[in-house]
Amino acid sequence: MDDSETGFNLKVVLVSFKQCLDEKEEVLLDPYIASWKGLVRFLNSLGTIFSFISKDVVSKLQIMERLRGGPQSEHYRSLQAMVAHELSNRLVDLECRSHHPESGCRTVLRLHRALHWLQLFLEGLRTSPEDARTSVLCADSYNASLAAYHPWIVRRTVTMAFYTLPTRKVFLEAMNVGPPEQAVQMLGEALPFIERVYNVSQKLYSEHSLLDLP
């Protein structure tokens, strides 16, 4: 476990997701990207075990930053505006990856799925007993989220790697918010912010039949 970046605090990262929703409950992409960067720092602090997720997340964040900084940036201010723009202009590959493999809709969907895994895993850490096996918690979270979108060889490799995870206590201490019991309390207060962003995004993608983009 190595977090060489001083000042890292998972509570700050999780609470930052509160800034992702405006008064209309639109998902603002700038704070969404910034909040995900904080989660990547957390994943990287846990070692190489989660690189299969963090590396993919970083590449997706780079795509979104290019869209936010491009000539059509006003259409990428929020998730809702992005979906409307890309669908109306046929910028999304709905059946197979062909002309728009780096569309915003597809890219955020991958981040959305990863966010669900992390949300489930952190919730598992929060509610589990002290002697819970993190390998089981992580595998259960993975199987309920990302596993459905990975080929068999990736699922097998990832599941085997979970057996090398540190203890629940080490995970909670890596959050840098105090002793384990304080980290558990923090998760209870902060995880609802991620859950709300996830639920709003899930509803939007469901309404537009975008949850299974290739």
mmCIF file of C-alpha atoms in Angstrom:
data_model
loop_
_atom_site.group_PDB
_atom_site.id
_atom_site.type_symbol
_atom_site.label_atom_id
_atom_site.label_comp_id
_atom_site.label_asym_id
_atom_site.label_seq_id
_atom_site.Cartn_x
_atom_site.Cartn_y
_atom_site.Cartn_z
ATOM 1 C CA MET A 1 0.000 0.000 0.000
ATOM 2 C CA ASP A 2 1.593 3.243 -1.041
ATOM 3 C CA ASP A 3 0.097 6.689 -1.082
ATOM 4 C CA SER A 4 3.005 9.006 -1.668
ATOM 5 C CA GLU A 5 0.724 11.929 -2.505
ATOM 6 C CA THR A 6 0.305 13.762 0.767
ATOM 7 C CA GLY A 7 -3.038 15.198 1.651
ATOM 8 C CA PHE A 8 -5.075 12.468 -0.042
ATOM 9 C CA ASN A 9 -8.364 11.846 1.707
ATOM 10 C CA LEU A 10 -11.065 9.586 0.281
ATOM 11 C CA LYS A 11 -13.824 11.514 2.048
ATOM 12 C CA VAL A 12 -12.940 14.630 0.044
ATOM 13 C CA VAL A 13 -13.085 12.579 -3.155
ATOM 14 C CA LEU A 14 -16.424 10.961 -2.388
ATOM 15 C CA VAL A 15 -18.052 14.180 -1.223
ATOM 16 C CA SER A 16 -16.843 15.880 -4.413
ATOM 17 C CA PHE A 17 -19.427 13.823 -6.294
ATOM 18 C CA LYS A 18 -22.019 16.077 -4.668
ATOM 19 C CA GLN A 19 -20.807 18.833 -7.000
ATOM 20 C CA CYS A 20 -21.598 16.693 -10.048
ATOM 21 C CA LEU A 21 -25.337 17.386 -9.849
ATOM 22 C CA ASP A 22 -26.742 20.848 -10.470
ATOM 23 C CA GLU A 23 -30.109 22.182 -9.321
ATOM 24 C CA LYS A 24 -31.796 20.419 -12.257
ATOM 25 C CA GLU A 25 -30.035 17.171 -11.324
ATOM 26 C CA GLU A 26 -27.997 17.219 -14.492
ATOM 27 C CA VAL A 27 -24.635 15.469 -14.238
ATOM 28 C CA LEU A 28 -21.946 18.111 -14.817
ATOM 29 C CA LEU A 29 -18.996 16.578 -16.635
ATOM 30 C CA ASP A 30 -16.183 18.781 -15.309
ATOM 31 C CA PRO A 31 -16.736 17.814 -11.642
ATOM 32 C CA TYR A 32 -17.494 14.250 -12.742
ATOM 33 C CA ILE A 33 -14.085 14.007 -14.414
ATOM 34 C CA ALA A 34 -12.379 15.673 -11.447
ATOM 35 C CA SER A 35 -14.067 13.330 -8.970
ATOM 36 C CA TRP A 36 -13.018 10.294 -10.993
ATOM 37 C CA LYS A 37 -9.412 11.500 -10.957
ATOM 38 C CA GLY A 38 -9.586 11.394 -7.174
ATOM 39 C CA LEU A 39 -10.886 7.832 -7.278
ATOM 40 C CA VAL A 40 -8.003 6.868 -9.567
ATOM 41 C CA ARG A 41 -5.574 8.220 -6.955
ATOM 42 C CA PHE A 42 -7.248 5.985 -4.382
ATOM 43 C CA LEU A 43 -7.096 2.923 -6.632
ATOM 44 C CA ASN A 44 -3.450 3.568 -7.467
ATOM 45 C CA SER A 45 -2.619 3.914 -3.776
ATOM 46 C CA LEU A 46 -3.745 0.302 -3.333
ATOM 47 C CA GLY A 47 -1.061 -1.009 -5.663
ATOM 48 C CA THR A 48 -1.146 -2.636 -9.089
ATOM 49 C CA ILE A 49 -4.047 -4.955 -8.268
ATOM 50 C CA PHE A 50 -6.610 -2.459 -9.577
ATOM 51 C CA SER A 51 -4.610 -1.313 -12.596
ATOM 52 C CA PHE A 52 -6.975 -3.281 -14.849
ATOM 53 C CA ILE A 53 -9.605 -0.697 -13.917
ATOM 54 C CA SER A 54 -7.585 2.450 -13.251
ATOM 55 C CA LYS A 55 -5.688 2.337 -16.565
ATOM 56 C CA ASP A 56 -8.911 2.024 -18.528
ATOM 57 C CA VAL A 57 -10.508 4.789 -16.477
ATOM 58 C CA VAL A 58 -7.583 7.131 -17.164
ATOM 59 C CA SER A 59 -7.869 6.555 -20.917
ATOM 60 C CA LYS A 60 -11.610 7.276 -20.777
ATOM 61 C CA LEU A 61 -11.040 10.461 -18.760
ATOM 62 C CA GLN A 62 -8.578 11.641 -21.410
ATOM 63 C CA ILE A 63 -11.220 11.160 -24.100
ATOM 64 C CA MET A 64 -13.736 13.178 -22.094
ATOM 65 C CA GLU A 65 -11.218 15.956 -21.475
ATOM 66 C CA ARG A 66 -10.589 16.194 -25.216
ATOM 67 C CA LEU A 67 -14.315 16.499 -25.858
ATOM 68 C CA ARG A 68 -14.664 19.126 -23.131
ATOM 69 C CA GLY A 69 -11.794 21.102 -24.642
ATOM 70 C CA GLY A 70 -12.855 20.690 -28.260
ATOM 71 C CA PRO A 71 -14.886 22.893 -30.605
ATOM 72 C CA GLN A 72 -18.165 21.302 -29.454
ATOM 73 C CA SER A 73 -17.392 21.752 -25.766
ATOM 74 C CA GLU A 74 -20.708 23.441 -24.969
ATOM 75 C CA HIS A 75 -22.461 20.174 -25.836
ATOM 76 C CA TYR A 76 -20.324 18.344 -23.282
ATOM 77 C CA ARG A 77 -21.057 20.493 -20.260
ATOM 78 C CA SER A 78 -23.427 17.912 -18.812
ATOM 79 C CA LEU A 79 -24.232 14.280 -19.374
ATOM 80 C CA GLN A 80 -27.753 15.177 -20.463
ATOM 81 C CA ALA A 81 -26.527 17.721 -23.044
ATOM 82 C CA MET A 82 -23.954 15.237 -24.351
ATOM 83 C CA VAL A 83 -26.514 12.474 -24.836
ATOM 84 C CA ALA A 84 -28.915 14.821 -26.633
ATOM 85 C CA HIS A 85 -26.147 16.179 -28.875
ATOM 86 C CA GLU A 86 -24.603 12.856 -29.852
ATOM 87 C CA LEU A 87 -27.902 11.095 -30.465
ATOM 88 C CA SER A 88 -29.380 13.922 -32.541
ATOM 89 C CA ASN A 89 -26.225 14.092 -34.653
ATOM 90 C CA ARG A 90 -25.774 10.326 -34.926
ATOM 91 C CA LEU A 91 -22.412 10.401 -33.181
ATOM 92 C CA VAL A 92 -23.023 7.155 -31.264
ATOM 93 C CA ASP A 93 -22.447 3.616 -32.526
ATOM 94 C CA LEU A 94 -25.627 1.900 -31.334
ATOM 95 C CA GLU A 95 -25.167 -1.541 -32.901
ATOM 96 C CA CYS A 96 -21.420 -2.081 -33.296
ATOM 97 C CA ARG A 97 -18.206 -0.125 -32.882
ATOM 98 C CA SER A 98 -17.521 1.487 -36.238
ATOM 99 C CA HIS A 99 -17.465 5.216 -36.903
ATOM 100 C CA HIS A 100 -17.583 6.593 -33.339
ATOM 101 C CA PRO A 101 -15.644 4.262 -30.991
ATOM 102 C CA GLU A 102 -14.732 7.222 -28.746
ATOM 103 C CA SER A 103 -18.149 8.848 -28.489
ATOM 104 C CA GLY A 104 -18.888 10.559 -25.209
ATOM 105 C CA CYS A 105 -21.876 8.299 -24.611
ATOM 106 C CA ARG A 106 -19.808 5.123 -24.926
ATOM 107 C CA THR A 107 -16.926 6.544 -22.931
ATOM 108 C CA VAL A 108 -19.030 7.684 -19.979
ATOM 109 C CA LEU A 109 -20.877 4.351 -19.999
ATOM 110 C CA ARG A 110 -17.571 2.598 -19.280
ATOM 111 C CA LEU A 111 -16.877 5.030 -16.430
ATOM 112 C CA HIS A 112 -20.435 4.537 -15.208
ATOM 113 C CA ARG A 113 -19.992 0.765 -15.008
ATOM 114 C CA ALA A 114 -16.682 1.110 -13.162
ATOM 115 C CA LEU A 115 -18.291 3.556 -10.739
ATOM 116 C CA HIS A 116 -20.942 0.969 -9.925
ATOM 117 C CA TRP A 117 -18.265 -1.611 -9.097
ATOM 118 C CA LEU A 118 -16.429 0.801 -6.817
ATOM 119 C CA GLN A 119 -19.644 1.896 -5.139
ATOM 120 C CA LEU A 120 -20.590 -1.727 -4.416
ATOM 121 C CA PHE A 121 -17.108 -2.582 -3.147
ATOM 122 C CA LEU A 122 -16.894 0.398 -0.790
ATOM 123 C CA GLU A 123 -20.386 -0.340 0.479
ATOM 124 C CA GLY A 124 -19.277 -3.903 1.111
ATOM 125 C CA LEU A 125 -16.296 -2.670 3.107
ATOM 126 C CA ARG A 126 -18.607 -0.416 5.106
ATOM 127 C CA THR A 127 -21.186 -3.044 6.051
ATOM 128 C CA SER A 128 -18.996 -6.130 6.444
ATOM 129 C CA PRO A 129 -17.654 -7.480 9.760
ATOM 130 C CA GLU A 130 -14.045 -6.873 10.788
ATOM 131 C CA ASP A 131 -12.921 -10.328 9.701
ATOM 132 C CA ALA A 132 -14.536 -10.139 6.263
ATOM 133 C CA ARG A 133 -12.338 -11.289 3.373
ATOM 134 C CA THR A 134 -11.754 -8.426 0.957
ATOM 135 C CA SER A 135 -11.201 -10.919 -1.854
ATOM 136 C CA VAL A 136 -14.799 -12.097 -1.439
ATOM 137 C CA LEU A 137 -16.158 -8.546 -1.112
ATOM 138 C CA CYS A 138 -14.337 -7.426 -4.251
ATOM 139 C CA ALA A 139 -15.294 -10.524 -6.240
ATOM 140 C CA ASP A 140 -18.955 -10.145 -5.290
ATOM 141 C CA SER A 141 -18.912 -6.481 -6.325
ATOM 142 C CA TYR A 142 -17.123 -7.298 -9.572
ATOM 143 C CA ASN A 143 -19.524 -10.118 -10.444
ATOM 144 C CA ALA A 144 -22.500 -7.812 -9.831
ATOM 145 C CA SER A 145 -21.133 -5.082 -12.113
ATOM 146 C CA LEU A 146 -18.138 -5.234 -14.449
ATOM 147 C CA ALA A 147 -17.857 -8.984 -14.918
ATOM 148 C CA ALA A 148 -20.779 -9.101 -17.332
ATOM 149 C CA TYR A 149 -18.835 -6.900 -19.768
ATOM 150 C CA HIS A 150 -15.480 -8.715 -19.629
ATOM 151 C CA PRO A 151 -14.457 -11.853 -21.564
ATOM 152 C CA TRP A 152 -13.888 -15.071 -19.634
ATOM 153 C CA ILE A 153 -10.088 -14.815 -19.565
ATOM 154 C CA VAL A 154 -10.230 -11.337 -18.040
ATOM 155 C CA ARG A 155 -12.800 -12.419 -15.454
ATOM 156 C CA ARG A 156 -10.635 -15.375 -14.444
ATOM 157 C CA THR A 157 -7.433 -13.316 -14.221
ATOM 158 C CA VAL A 158 -9.083 -10.542 -12.230
ATOM 159 C CA THR A 159 -10.821 -12.928 -9.835
ATOM 160 C CA MET A 160 -7.548 -14.750 -9.137
ATOM 161 C CA ALA A 161 -5.823 -11.429 -8.467
ATOM 162 C CA PHE A 162 -8.422 -10.529 -5.847
ATOM 163 C CA TYR A 163 -6.967 -13.231 -3.591
ATOM 164 C CA THR A 164 -3.887 -11.044 -3.077
ATOM 165 C CA LEU A 165 -5.883 -8.125 -1.664
ATOM 166 C CA PRO A 166 -4.920 -6.780 1.768
ATOM 167 C CA THR A 167 -7.178 -6.979 4.795
ATOM 168 C CA ARG A 168 -10.289 -4.897 5.359
ATOM 169 C CA LYS A 169 -8.443 -2.929 8.049
ATOM 170 C CA VAL A 170 -5.670 -1.975 5.607
ATOM 171 C CA PHE A 171 -8.226 -0.814 3.044
ATOM 172 C CA LEU A 172 -9.997 1.371 5.571
ATOM 173 C CA GLU A 173 -6.717 2.879 6.783
ATOM 174 C CA ALA A 174 -5.764 3.704 3.170
ATOM 175 C CA MET A 175 -8.698 6.115 3.048
ATOM 176 C CA ASN A 176 -6.718 8.479 5.313
ATOM 177 C CA VAL A 177 -9.661 9.589 7.414
ATOM 178 C CA GLY A 178 -8.609 8.106 10.733
ATOM 179 C CA PRO A 179 -9.053 4.688 12.369
ATOM 180 C CA PRO A 180 -11.184 1.983 10.670
ATOM 181 C CA GLU A 181 -14.339 2.829 12.595
ATOM 182 C CA GLN A 182 -14.068 6.442 11.479
ATOM 183 C CA ALA A 183 -13.586 5.323 7.867
ATOM 184 C CA VAL A 184 -16.726 3.196 8.127
ATOM 185 C CA GLN A 185 -18.688 6.182 9.397
ATOM 186 C CA MET A 186 -17.307 8.348 6.597
ATOM 187 C CA LEU A 187 -18.382 5.845 3.960
ATOM 188 C CA GLY A 188 -21.899 5.868 5.344
ATOM 189 C CA GLU A 189 -22.022 9.658 5.015
ATOM 190 C CA ALA A 190 -20.270 10.022 1.647
ATOM 191 C CA LEU A 191 -21.261 7.029 -0.488
ATOM 192 C CA PRO A 192 -24.805 8.364 -1.074
ATOM 193 C CA PHE A 193 -23.262 11.132 -3.211
ATOM 194 C CA ILE A 194 -21.799 8.547 -5.609
ATOM 195 C CA GLU A 195 -25.015 6.551 -5.515
ATOM 196 C CA ARG A 196 -27.091 9.574 -6.512
ATOM 197 C CA VAL A 197 -24.844 10.409 -9.477
ATOM 198 C CA TYR A 198 -24.907 6.761 -10.529
ATOM 199 C CA ASN A 199 -28.707 6.541 -10.304
ATOM 200 C CA VAL A 200 -29.291 9.744 -12.307
ATOM 201 C CA SER A 201 -26.864 8.532 -14.997
ATOM 202 C CA GLN A 202 -28.407 5.062 -15.041
ATOM 203 C CA LYS A 203 -31.894 6.496 -15.527
ATOM 204 C CA LEU A 204 -30.747 8.729 -18.382
ATOM 205 C CA TYR A 205 -28.976 5.909 -20.209
ATOM 206 C CA SER A 206 -31.910 3.579 -19.665
ATOM 207 C CA GLU A 207 -34.403 6.099 -21.048
ATOM 208 C CA HIS A 208 -32.361 6.376 -24.250
ATOM 209 C CA SER A 209 -31.568 2.641 -24.521
ATOM 210 C CA LEU A 210 -27.835 3.290 -24.184
ATOM 211 C CA LEU A 211 -26.912 0.828 -21.432
ATOM 212 C CA ASP A 212 -25.536 -1.778 -23.851
ATOM 213 C CA LEU A 213 -23.492 0.337 -26.235
ATOM 214 C CA PRO A 214 -20.820 -1.810 -27.948
#
